[in-house]
PDB file of C-alpha atoms in Angstrom:
ATOM      1  CA  ILE A   1      -3.789   4.362 -13.581  1.00 98.00           C
ATOM      2  CA  SER A   2      -4.543   7.362 -11.873  1.00 97.00           C
ATOM      3  CA  THR A   3      -6.260   8.557  -8.508  1.00 95.00           C
ATOM      4  CA  ASP A   4      -9.967   8.926  -9.468  1.00 92.00           C
ATOM      5  CA  SER A   5     -10.394  12.207  -7.415  1.00 87.00           C
ATOM      6  CA  VAL A   6      -7.612  13.691  -9.019  1.00 87.00           C
ATOM      7  CA  TYR A   7      -7.311  17.418  -9.640  1.00 86.00           C
ATOM      8  CA  GLY A   8      -9.985  18.178 -12.353  1.00 82.00           C
ATOM      9  CA  PRO A   9      -7.615  19.570 -15.143  1.00 86.00           C
ATOM     10  CA  SER A  10      -5.221  16.564 -14.651  1.00 91.00           C
ATOM     11  CA  ARG A  11      -8.113  14.210 -15.379  1.00 89.00           C
ATOM     12  CA  GLY A  12      -9.055  16.131 -18.153  1.00 89.00           C
ATOM     13  CA  LEU A  13      -5.488  16.076 -19.662  1.00 92.00           C
ATOM     14  CA  VAL A  14      -5.484  12.340 -19.700  1.00 93.00           C
ATOM     15  CA  GLU A  15      -9.412  12.249 -20.899  1.00 91.00           C
ATOM     16  CA  ASN A  16      -9.263  14.890 -23.485  1.00 92.00           C
ATOM     17  CA  TYR A  17      -5.513  15.521 -24.823  1.00 93.00           C
ATOM     18  CA  LEU A  18      -3.491  12.282 -24.029  1.00 93.00           C
ATOM     19  CA  SER A  19      -6.238  10.114 -25.809  1.00 90.00           C
ATOM     20  CA  ARG A  20      -5.335  11.988 -28.937  1.00 93.00           C
ATOM     21  CA  PHE A  21      -1.912  10.184 -28.809  1.00 93.00           C
ATOM     22  CA  GLY A  22      -3.417   6.883 -28.038  1.00 93.00           C
ATOM     23  CA  ILE A  23      -2.746   7.149 -24.222  1.00 95.00           C
ATOM     24  CA  SER A  24      -5.626   5.965 -22.023  1.00 94.00           C
ATOM     25  CA  GLY A  25      -6.225   6.127 -18.361  1.00 95.00           C
ATOM     26  CA  SER A  26      -7.918   4.270 -15.704  1.00 95.00           C
ATOM     27  CA  PHE A  27      -9.276   6.055 -12.634  1.00 95.00           C
ATOM     28  CA  VAL A  28      -9.344   4.201  -9.444  1.00 96.00           C
ATOM     29  CA  ASN A  29      -9.355   4.895  -5.820  1.00 95.00           C
ATOM     30  CA  THR A  30      -5.520   4.684  -5.084  1.00 96.00           C
ATOM     31  CA  SER A  31      -5.949   4.351  -1.492  1.00 95.00           C
ATOM     32  CA  LYS A  32      -7.033   0.872  -2.015  1.00 96.00           C
ATOM     33  CA  LEU A  33      -4.182  -1.306  -3.354  1.00 96.00           C
ATOM     34  CA  GLU A  34      -6.740  -3.843  -4.569  1.00 97.00           C
ATOM     35  CA  ASP A  35      -8.316  -1.294  -6.817  1.00 97.00           C
ATOM     36  CA  ILE A  36      -4.912  -0.643  -8.291  1.00 98.00           C
ATOM     37  CA  GLN A  37      -4.179  -4.206  -8.722  1.00 97.00           C
ATOM     38  CA  ALA A  38      -7.227  -4.747 -10.692  1.00 97.00           C
ATOM     39  CA  ALA A  39      -6.539  -1.766 -12.996  1.00 97.00           C
ATOM     40  CA  PHE A  40      -3.222  -3.052 -14.286  1.00 97.00           C
ATOM     41  CA  ARG A  41      -3.298  -3.806 -18.025  1.00 96.00           C
ATOM     42  CA  PRO A  42      -0.319  -5.370 -20.209  1.00 95.00           C
ATOM     43  CA  GLN A  43       0.244  -1.829 -21.461  1.00 96.00           C
ATOM     44  CA  THR A  44       0.004  -0.075 -18.242  1.00 98.00           C
ATOM     45  CA  ARG A  45       3.411   2.160 -18.028  1.00 98.00           C
ATOM     46  CA  ILE A  46       2.525   4.799 -15.104  1.00 98.00           C
ATOM     47  CA  ILE A  47       0.679   4.906 -11.891  1.00 98.00           C
ATOM     48  CA  TYR A  48      -0.180   8.504 -11.022  1.00 98.00           C
ATOM     49  CA  ILE A  49      -1.427   9.318  -7.682  1.00 98.00           C
ATOM     50  CA  GLU A  50      -2.164  12.526  -6.032  1.00 97.00           C
ATOM     51  CA  THR A  51      -2.157  12.107  -2.063  1.00 97.00           C
ATOM     52  CA  PRO A  52      -3.700  13.799  -0.073  1.00 97.00           C
ATOM     53  CA  SER A  53      -6.313  13.708  -3.041  1.00 93.00           C
ATOM     54  CA  ASN A  54      -7.901  16.880  -4.338  1.00 89.00           C
ATOM     55  CA  PRO A  55     -10.651  17.579  -3.142  1.00 90.00           C
ATOM     56  CA  SER A  56     -11.641  14.264  -1.352  1.00 91.00           C
ATOM     57  CA  MET A  57      -8.472  14.263   0.919  1.00 95.00           C
ATOM     58  CA  LEU A  58      -7.973  10.448   0.667  1.00 94.00           C
ATOM     59  CA  VAL A  59      -4.227   9.418   1.133  1.00 98.00           C
ATOM     60  CA  THR A  60      -2.336   6.834  -0.854  1.00 98.00           C
ATOM     61  CA  ASP A  61       0.153   4.620   0.572  1.00 98.00           C
ATOM     62  CA  ILE A  62       3.285   5.849  -1.552  1.00 99.00           C
ATOM     63  CA  LYS A  63       5.656   3.045  -0.383  1.00 99.00           C
ATOM     64  CA  ALA A  64       3.297   0.195  -0.970  1.00 98.00           C
ATOM     65  CA  VAL A  65       2.255   1.687  -4.676  1.00 99.00           C
ATOM     66  CA  ALA A  66       5.710   2.207  -5.593  1.00 99.00           C
ATOM     67  CA  GLU A  67       6.503  -1.432  -4.976  1.00 98.00           C
ATOM     68  CA  LYS A  68       3.335  -2.440  -6.816  1.00 97.00           C
ATOM     69  CA  ALA A  69       4.340  -0.229  -9.682  1.00 98.00           C
ATOM     70  CA  HIS A  70       7.873  -1.388  -9.845  1.00 98.00           C
ATOM     71  CA  ALA A  71       6.683  -5.072  -9.807  1.00 97.00           C
ATOM     72  CA  HIS A  72       4.658  -4.281 -12.978  1.00 97.00           C
ATOM     73  CA  GLY A  73       7.577  -2.363 -14.865  1.00 97.00           C
ATOM     74  CA  CYS A  74       5.843   0.829 -14.392  1.00 98.00           C
ATOM     75  CA  LEU A  75       6.774   4.456 -13.206  1.00 98.00           C
ATOM     76  CA  LEU A  76       5.238   5.890 -10.108  1.00 99.00           C
ATOM     77  CA  VAL A  77       4.386   9.649 -10.504  1.00 99.00           C
ATOM     78  CA  VAL A  78       3.337  11.530  -7.612  1.00 99.00           C
ATOM     79  CA  ASP A  79       1.438  15.148  -7.499  1.00 98.00           C
ATOM     80  CA  ASN A  80       2.880  16.281  -4.162  1.00 98.00           C
ATOM     81  CA  THR A  81       1.197  19.722  -4.218  1.00 97.00           C
ATOM     82  CA  PHE A  82      -1.433  19.213  -1.430  1.00 96.00           C
ATOM     83  CA  ALA A  83       1.656  18.160   1.057  1.00 98.00           C
ATOM     84  CA  SER A  84       4.523  20.022  -0.379  1.00 98.00           C
ATOM     85  CA  PRO A  85       7.994  19.093   0.051  1.00 98.00           C
ATOM     86  CA  TYR A  86       7.981  20.450   3.887  1.00 98.00           C
ATOM     87  CA  LEU A  87       5.560  17.758   4.696  1.00 99.00           C
ATOM     88  CA  GLN A  88       5.984  14.646   2.314  1.00 99.00           C
ATOM     89  CA  LYS A  89       8.941  13.442   0.295  1.00 99.00           C
ATOM     90  CA  PRO A  90       7.725  11.004  -2.222  1.00 99.00           C
ATOM     91  CA  LEU A  91      11.116  10.126  -3.625  1.00 99.00           C
ATOM     92  CA  ASP A  92      12.400   8.847  -0.323  1.00 98.00           C
ATOM     93  CA  LEU A  93       9.294   6.651  -0.260  1.00 99.00           C
ATOM     94  CA  GLY A  94       9.918   5.064  -3.881  1.00 99.00           C
ATOM     95  CA  ALA A  95       8.500   7.294  -6.215  1.00 99.00           C
ATOM     96  CA  ASP A  96       9.999   8.002  -9.437  1.00 99.00           C
ATOM     97  CA  VAL A  97       8.824  11.386 -10.570  1.00 99.00           C
ATOM     98  CA  VAL A  98       7.317  14.143  -8.264  1.00 99.00           C
ATOM     99  CA  LEU A  99       5.213  16.983  -9.519  1.00 97.00           C
ATOM    100  CA  HIS A 100       4.003  20.303  -7.744  1.00 97.00           C
ATOM    101  CA  SER A 101       2.083  23.144  -8.631  1.00 97.00           C
ATOM    102  CA  VAL A 102       4.528  25.878  -7.917  1.00 97.00           C
ATOM    103  CA  THR A 103       1.305  28.155  -7.936  1.00 97.00           C
ATOM    104  CA  LYS A 104       0.265  26.726  -4.525  1.00 98.00           C
ATOM    105  CA  PHE A 105       2.184  26.198  -1.522  1.00 98.00           C
ATOM    106  CA  LEU A 106       5.830  26.481  -2.915  1.00 98.00           C
ATOM    107  CA  ASN A 107       4.979  30.182  -3.919  1.00 98.00           C
ATOM    108  CA  GLY A 108       2.410  30.758  -1.464  1.00 98.00           C
ATOM    109  CA  HIS A 109       1.608  34.400  -2.228  1.00 97.00           C
ATOM    110  CA  ALA A 110      -0.943  33.817  -5.233  1.00 94.00           C
ATOM    111  CA  ASP A 111       1.130  35.832  -7.621  1.00 95.00           C
ATOM    112  CA  ILE A 112       2.679  33.340 -10.219  1.00 96.00           C
ATOM    113  CA  VAL A 113       1.578  30.528 -12.116  1.00 95.00           C
ATOM    114  CA  GLY A 114       4.080  27.561 -12.457  1.00 95.00           C
ATOM    115  CA  GLY A 115       5.101  23.873 -11.925  1.00 95.00           C
ATOM    116  CA  VAL A 116       7.998  21.812 -11.226  1.00 95.00           C
ATOM    117  CA  ILE A 117       9.024  18.240 -12.010  1.00 96.00           C
ATOM    118  CA  VAL A 118      11.376  16.637  -9.824  1.00 98.00           C
ATOM    119  CA  THR A 119      12.999  13.038 -10.961  1.00 98.00           C
ATOM    120  CA  LYS A 120      14.900  10.436  -9.122  1.00 98.00           C
ATOM    121  CA  THR A 121      17.152   9.634 -11.782  1.00 98.00           C
ATOM    122  CA  MET A 122      19.258  11.642 -14.504  1.00 98.00           C
ATOM    123  CA  GLU A 123      18.002   9.335 -17.085  1.00 97.00           C
ATOM    124  CA  LEU A 124      14.377  10.500 -16.584  1.00 97.00           C
ATOM    125  CA  TYR A 125      15.329  14.076 -16.271  1.00 97.00           C
ATOM    126  CA  LYS A 126      17.036  13.917 -19.951  1.00 97.00           C
ATOM    127  CA  ARG A 127      13.875  12.371 -21.368  1.00 96.00           C
ATOM    128  CA  ILE A 128      11.470  14.964 -19.653  1.00 94.00           C
ATOM    129  CA  ARG A 129      13.364  18.134 -20.165  1.00 94.00           C
ATOM    130  CA  PRO A 130      13.338  18.350 -24.008  1.00 94.00           C
ATOM    131  CA  VAL A 131       9.361  17.913 -23.797  1.00 91.00           C
ATOM    132  CA  MET A 132       9.281  20.923 -21.425  1.00 89.00           C
ATOM    133  CA  VAL A 133      11.429  23.023 -23.504  1.00 90.00           C
ATOM    134  CA  ASN A 134       9.772  22.300 -26.841  1.00 92.00           C
ATOM    135  CA  PHE A 135       6.282  22.507 -25.424  1.00 88.00           C
ATOM    136  CA  GLY A 136       7.135  26.041 -24.016  1.00 85.00           C
ATOM    137  CA  CYS A 137       6.672  25.419 -20.448  1.00 84.00           C
ATOM    138  CA  ASN A 138       9.677  27.478 -19.355  1.00 86.00           C
ATOM    139  CA  MET A 139       8.919  29.894 -16.328  1.00 91.00           C
ATOM    140  CA  ASP A 140      10.123  33.527 -17.134  1.00 93.00           C
ATOM    141  CA  PRO A 141      12.662  34.836 -14.695  1.00 96.00           C
ATOM    142  CA  HIS A 142      10.676  36.969 -12.505  1.00 97.00           C
ATOM    143  CA  GLN A 143       8.140  34.439 -11.776  1.00 96.00           C
ATOM    144  CA  ALA A 144      11.062  32.258 -11.024  1.00 96.00           C
ATOM    145  CA  TYR A 145      12.281  34.884  -8.508  1.00 97.00           C
ATOM    146  CA  LEU A 146       9.043  35.134  -6.883  1.00 98.00           C
ATOM    147  CA  VAL A 147       9.020  31.414  -6.292  1.00 97.00           C
ATOM    148  CA  LEU A 148      12.359  31.297  -4.673  1.00 97.00           C
ATOM    149  CA  ARG A 149      11.276  34.483  -2.483  1.00 97.00           C
ATOM    150  CA  GLY A 150       8.173  32.482  -1.524  1.00 98.00           C
ATOM    151  CA  ILE A 151      10.138  29.215  -0.637  1.00 98.00           C
ATOM    152  CA  LYS A 152      12.166  31.171   1.969  1.00 98.00           C
ATOM    153  CA  THR A 153       8.808  31.294   4.157  1.00 98.00           C
ATOM    154  CA  LEU A 154       7.366  27.831   3.140  1.00 98.00           C
ATOM    155  CA  GLY A 155       7.998  26.339   6.705  1.00 98.00           C
ATOM    156  CA  ILE A 156       6.665  28.875   8.766  1.00 98.00           C
ATOM    157  CA  ARG A 157       3.491  29.338   6.288  1.00 99.00           C
ATOM    158  CA  VAL A 158       2.555  25.654   6.610  1.00 99.00           C
ATOM    159  CA  GLU A 159       3.148  25.293  10.071  1.00 99.00           C
ATOM    160  CA  ARG A 160       0.694  28.468  10.859  1.00 99.00           C
ATOM    161  CA  ALA A 161      -1.781  27.317   8.334  1.00 99.00           C
ATOM    162  CA  GLN A 162      -1.968  23.643   9.681  1.00 98.00           C
ATOM    163  CA  GLN A 163      -2.243  24.979  13.080  1.00 99.00           C
ATOM    164  CA  ASN A 164      -5.378  26.854  12.042  1.00 99.00           C
ATOM    165  CA  ALA A 165      -6.696  24.060  10.063  1.00 99.00           C
ATOM    166  CA  MET A 166      -6.692  21.567  12.844  1.00 99.00           C
ATOM    167  CA  ALA A 167      -8.619  23.902  14.989  1.00 99.00           C
ATOM    168  CA  ILE A 168     -11.023  24.893  12.247  1.00 99.00           C
ATOM    169  CA  ALA A 169     -11.523  21.055  11.400  1.00 99.00           C
ATOM    170  CA  ARG A 170     -12.401  20.073  14.936  1.00 99.00           C
ATOM    171  CA  TRP A 171     -15.108  23.040  15.080  1.00 99.00           C
ATOM    172  CA  LEU A 172     -16.562  22.019  11.884  1.00 98.00           C
ATOM    173  CA  GLU A 173     -16.813  18.513  13.233  1.00 98.00           C
ATOM    174  CA  LYS A 174     -19.562  19.560  15.726  1.00 97.00           C
ATOM    175  CA  HIS A 175     -21.441  21.972  13.356  1.00 98.00           C
ATOM    176  CA  PRO A 176     -25.123  20.618  12.848  1.00 97.00           C
ATOM    177  CA  LYS A 177     -25.122  21.686   9.150  1.00 97.00           C
ATOM    178  CA  VAL A 178     -22.011  19.558   8.196  1.00 98.00           C
ATOM    179  CA  ALA A 179     -22.448  16.082   7.673  1.00 97.00           C
ATOM    180  CA  TRP A 180     -18.731  15.193   7.804  1.00 97.00           C
ATOM    181  CA  VAL A 181     -15.190  16.772   7.784  1.00 98.00           C
ATOM    182  CA  ARG A 182     -12.191  15.053   6.002  1.00 97.00           C
ATOM    183  CA  TYR A 183      -9.032  16.578   7.353  1.00 98.00           C
ATOM    184  CA  ILE A 184      -6.073  14.066   7.448  1.00 98.00           C
ATOM    185  CA  GLY A 185      -5.209  15.430  11.087  1.00 98.00           C
ATOM    186  CA  LEU A 186      -8.550  14.416  12.536  1.00 98.00           C
ATOM    187  CA  GLU A 187      -8.535  10.911  14.104  1.00 98.00           C
ATOM    188  CA  SER A 188     -11.777  10.262  12.063  1.00 97.00           C
ATOM    189  CA  HIS A 189     -10.024  10.412   8.801  1.00 98.00           C
ATOM    190  CA  PRO A 190      -9.861   6.979   7.168  1.00 95.00           C
ATOM    191  CA  GLN A 191      -6.225   7.173   6.395  1.00 97.00           C
ATOM    192  CA  HIS A 192      -5.147   9.364   9.562  1.00 98.00           C
ATOM    193  CA  GLU A 193      -2.579   6.757  10.879  1.00 98.00           C
ATOM    194  CA  LEU A 194      -1.109   6.266   7.232  1.00 98.00           C
ATOM    195  CA  ALA A 195      -0.572  10.037   7.023  1.00 98.00           C
ATOM    196  CA  LYS A 196       1.092  10.056  10.298  1.00 98.00           C
ATOM    197  CA  LYS A 197       3.554   7.460   9.005  1.00 98.00           C
ATOM    198  CA  GLN A 198       4.377   9.163   5.660  1.00 98.00           C
ATOM    199  CA  MET A 199       3.927  12.710   6.296  1.00 99.00           C
ATOM    200  CA  ALA A 200       5.610  15.389   8.548  1.00 98.00           C
ATOM    201  CA  GLY A 201       2.160  17.154   9.333  1.00 98.00           C
ATOM    202  CA  PHE A 202      -1.227  17.240   8.156  1.00 98.00           C
ATOM    203  CA  GLY A 203      -1.396  20.369   6.150  1.00 98.00           C
ATOM    204  CA  SER A 204      -3.948  23.067   5.848  1.00 98.00           C
ATOM    205  CA  MET A 205      -6.397  21.738   3.279  1.00 98.00           C
ATOM    206  CA  ILE A 206      -9.796  20.488   4.475  1.00 98.00           C
ATOM    207  CA  SER A 207     -13.075  19.135   2.680  1.00 97.00           C
ATOM    208  CA  PHE A 208     -16.185  18.951   4.377  1.00 97.00           C
ATOM    209  CA  GLU A 209     -19.863  17.845   3.228  1.00 97.00           C
ATOM    210  CA  LEU A 210     -22.939  20.198   3.773  1.00 97.00           C
ATOM    211  CA  LYS A 211     -25.965  18.520   4.809  1.00 96.00           C
ATOM    212  CA  GLY A 212     -27.847  20.684   2.483  1.00 95.00           C
ATOM    213  CA  GLY A 213     -26.289  19.499  -0.685  1.00 93.00           C
ATOM    214  CA  LEU A 214     -25.511  21.390  -3.976  1.00 90.00           C
ATOM    215  CA  GLU A 215     -27.605  24.376  -3.075  1.00 92.00           C
ATOM    216  CA  ALA A 216     -26.267  24.579   0.193  1.00 94.00           C
ATOM    217  CA  GLY A 217     -22.683  24.672  -1.126  1.00 92.00           C
ATOM    218  CA  ARG A 218     -23.737  27.402  -3.450  1.00 90.00           C
ATOM    219  CA  ARG A 219     -25.107  29.468  -0.564  1.00 93.00           C
ATOM    220  CA  VAL A 220     -22.147  29.375   1.560  1.00 95.00           C
ATOM    221  CA  MET A 221     -19.857  30.519  -1.557  1.00 93.00           C
ATOM    222  CA  ASN A 222     -21.786  33.461  -1.713  1.00 92.00           C
ATOM    223  CA  ALA A 223     -21.974  33.997   2.178  1.00 96.00           C
ATOM    224  CA  VAL A 224     -18.296  33.973   3.059  1.00 96.00           C
ATOM    225  CA  ARG A 225     -16.781  37.501   3.731  1.00 97.00           C
ATOM    226  CA  LEU A 226     -12.994  36.708   5.005  1.00 97.00           C
ATOM    227  CA  ALA A 227     -12.327  33.733   2.860  1.00 97.00           C
ATOM    228  CA  THR A 228     -11.768  34.337  -0.946  1.00 96.00           C
ATOM    229  CA  LEU A 229     -13.947  32.263  -3.452  1.00 95.00           C
ATOM    230  CA  ALA A 230     -11.334  30.900  -5.651  1.00 92.00           C
ATOM    231  CA  VAL A 231     -10.008  27.650  -7.247  1.00 89.00           C
ATOM    232  CA  SER A 232      -6.325  27.987  -6.095  1.00 93.00           C
ATOM    233  CA  LEU A 233      -4.789  26.992  -2.756  1.00 96.00           C
ATOM    234  CA  GLY A 234      -1.856  26.936  -0.493  1.00 97.00           C
ATOM    235  CA  GLY A 235      -1.370  30.669  -0.176  1.00 97.00           C
ATOM    236  CA  VAL A 236      -1.264  32.933   2.998  1.00 98.00           C
ATOM    237  CA  GLU A 237      -5.172  33.793   2.317  1.00 98.00           C
ATOM    238  CA  THR A 238      -7.781  31.403   3.027  1.00 98.00           C
ATOM    239  CA  LEU A 239      -9.622  30.238  -0.140  1.00 98.00           C
ATOM    240  CA  ILE A 240     -13.042  28.418  -0.588  1.00 97.00           C
ATOM    241  CA  GLU A 241     -14.207  26.579  -3.452  1.00 94.00           C
ATOM    242  CA  HIS A 242     -17.249  24.158  -4.258  1.00 92.00           C
ATOM    243  CA  PRO A 243     -15.842  21.719  -6.441  1.00 90.00           C
ATOM    244  CA  ALA A 244     -19.246  20.244  -7.791  1.00 88.00           C
ATOM    245  CA  SER A 245     -19.886  23.740  -9.661  1.00 86.00           C
ATOM    246  CA  MET A 246     -16.344  24.900  -9.954  1.00 87.00           C
ATOM    247  CA  THR A 247     -13.102  22.761 -10.292  1.00 81.00           C
ATOM    248  CA  HIS A 248     -14.976  19.436 -11.185  1.00 83.00           C
ATOM    249  CA  ALA A 249     -18.011  20.897 -12.811  1.00 83.00           C
ATOM    250  CA  GLY A 250     -16.622  19.521 -16.147  1.00 80.00           C
ATOM    251  CA  MET A 251     -16.890  15.709 -14.838  1.00 83.00           C
ATOM    252  CA  SER A 252     -20.235  13.809 -15.164  1.00 86.00           C
ATOM    253  CA  ARG A 253     -22.250  13.712 -12.071  1.00 90.00           C
ATOM    254  CA  ASP A 254     -21.753   9.907 -11.795  1.00 91.00           C
ATOM    255  CA  ASP A 255     -17.964   9.959 -12.178  1.00 86.00           C
ATOM    256  CA  ARG A 256     -18.023  12.906  -9.709  1.00 88.00           C
ATOM    257  CA  MET A 257     -19.698  11.103  -7.180  1.00 89.00           C
ATOM    258  CA  ALA A 258     -18.162   7.971  -7.850  1.00 85.00           C
ATOM    259  CA  ALA A 259     -14.837   9.658  -6.977  1.00 82.00           C
ATOM    260  CA  GLY A 260     -16.229  10.876  -3.607  1.00 85.00           C
ATOM    261  CA  ILE A 261     -16.890  14.511  -4.903  1.00 88.00           C
ATOM    262  CA  THR A 262     -20.264  15.003  -3.822  1.00 92.00           C
ATOM    263  CA  ASP A 263     -22.801  17.831  -4.261  1.00 92.00           C
ATOM    264  CA  GLY A 264     -22.510  19.351  -0.954  1.00 94.00           C
ATOM    265  CA  LEU A 265     -18.574  19.078  -0.806  1.00 95.00           C
ATOM    266  CA  VAL A 266     -16.758  22.140   0.117  1.00 96.00           C
ATOM    267  CA  ARG A 267     -12.889  22.613  -0.295  1.00 96.00           C
ATOM    268  CA  TYR A 268     -11.356  25.164   2.364  1.00 98.00           C
ATOM    269  CA  SER A 269      -7.667  26.143   1.848  1.00 98.00           C
ATOM    270  CA  VAL A 270      -6.482  27.349   5.129  1.00 99.00           C
ATOM    271  CA  GLY A 271      -4.448  30.416   5.234  1.00 98.00           C
ATOM    272  CA  ILE A 272      -2.548  32.227   8.028  1.00 98.00           C
ATOM    273  CA  GLU A 273      -5.020  34.640   9.205  1.00 98.00           C
ATOM    274  CA  ASP A 274      -6.379  34.791  12.648  1.00 98.00           C
ATOM    275  CA  VAL A 275      -8.034  31.437  13.352  1.00 99.00           C
ATOM    276  CA  ASP A 276     -11.017  32.812  15.440  1.00 99.00           C
ATOM    277  CA  ASP A 277     -11.583  35.278  12.274  1.00 99.00           C
ATOM    278  CA  LEU A 278     -11.872  32.520   9.997  1.00 99.00           C
ATOM    279  CA  ILE A 279     -14.269  30.295  12.386  1.00 99.00           C
ATOM    280  CA  ALA A 280     -16.314  33.397  12.878  1.00 98.00           C
ATOM    281  CA  ASP A 281     -16.576  33.867   8.984  1.00 98.00           C
ATOM    282  CA  LEU A 282     -17.525  30.283   8.508  1.00 98.00           C
ATOM    283  CA  GLU A 283     -19.935  30.585  11.407  1.00 98.00           C
ATOM    284  CA  GLN A 284     -21.927  33.356   9.628  1.00 97.00           C
ATOM    285  CA  ALA A 285     -21.574  31.850   6.166  1.00 96.00           C
ATOM    286  CA  LEU A 286     -23.013  28.356   7.515  1.00 97.00           C
ATOM    287  CA  GLU A 287     -26.261  30.261   8.510  1.00 93.00           C
ATOM    288  CA  PRO A 288     -27.966  29.807   5.222  1.00 85.00           C
ATOM    289  CA  ALA A 289     -26.774  26.601   4.412  1.00 79.00           C
TER     290      ALA A 289
END
C-alpha cells in the first residue's frame, strides 16, 4: 500500500518493475486512515508512505499508520526526503524503515546522486544490505565525501529556506492568478495541525495551483528567471517544476488527477536566496499565466 501522490519514479518502480516479481501495489490517499484500512489484503506486507508527499504536500500521520501497519503484521516504510531528518524523525514515531534521497536536502548542493536506507533493527539491516551490494547501489567515496560536507550545513540551510518559504507561500495565497497554495506551514493547509505535532518545522516545499491550468503552468516554467527549471529539490538554489508535464508526465491523466496532481500544479523548492528577489521573480513569471 503506497501514498498515491508519491514521487513519480517510486510509483513507476512498483508498477513497472516490482510487478515482474509478482509484487503489486495499491495507491491510496494515506492521509486518510480509512483509505489505508480499505486497501489491506491478506498478502499486504508493506505500507509505503511519503510525508509530506510529492508534489501534493499531503501529510500522513506516521504514528497512526505505524500502529495500523503493525496490527496487520506489516512494515512501515517512510520516504522522509521532503522533511529531512532535521525536521522529522519517522523511526521515533514507529516507522520500521526510512528512506532519503541524499541528492536533495542532506547533500543540499545539487552535485551528487545518492540515497540512504535507515532501519530500526539490525535484523532488517542485515536483510537489506546484501540487496544493495548485489544490485550495485554503492556510493563512490567522493560522492560520500560531498554528502558529509553538505550535512554540516543542513540545519542552517533548512532554517533559511523554510523562512523564505513561509513568506512566499503567504504572498502566493493573495495572488489573483493562484487558485490555492499548499504549504504545510499555512493555517489553510488541511494537515497543518498534524504537521505541527510530528515535525520540528514546515520545510521549504510549496505546491500551488494556477487558475489557467496546464498551459499556464508551462508559461510560468518558461518565464522564471531566478528559479531554475529542474525536477530536483532541496538544494541551496530555488527550483521550479510542472509535475503534469515533467515528474509525473508518465502517469495517466486520470491517475494523476485522482492523486491530486492537477494540470496547473506547480512545485516550488525554495532555496536560500534573498526572499524579495524570489518573490519578484515569481511576480514577473506569473504575469503571462
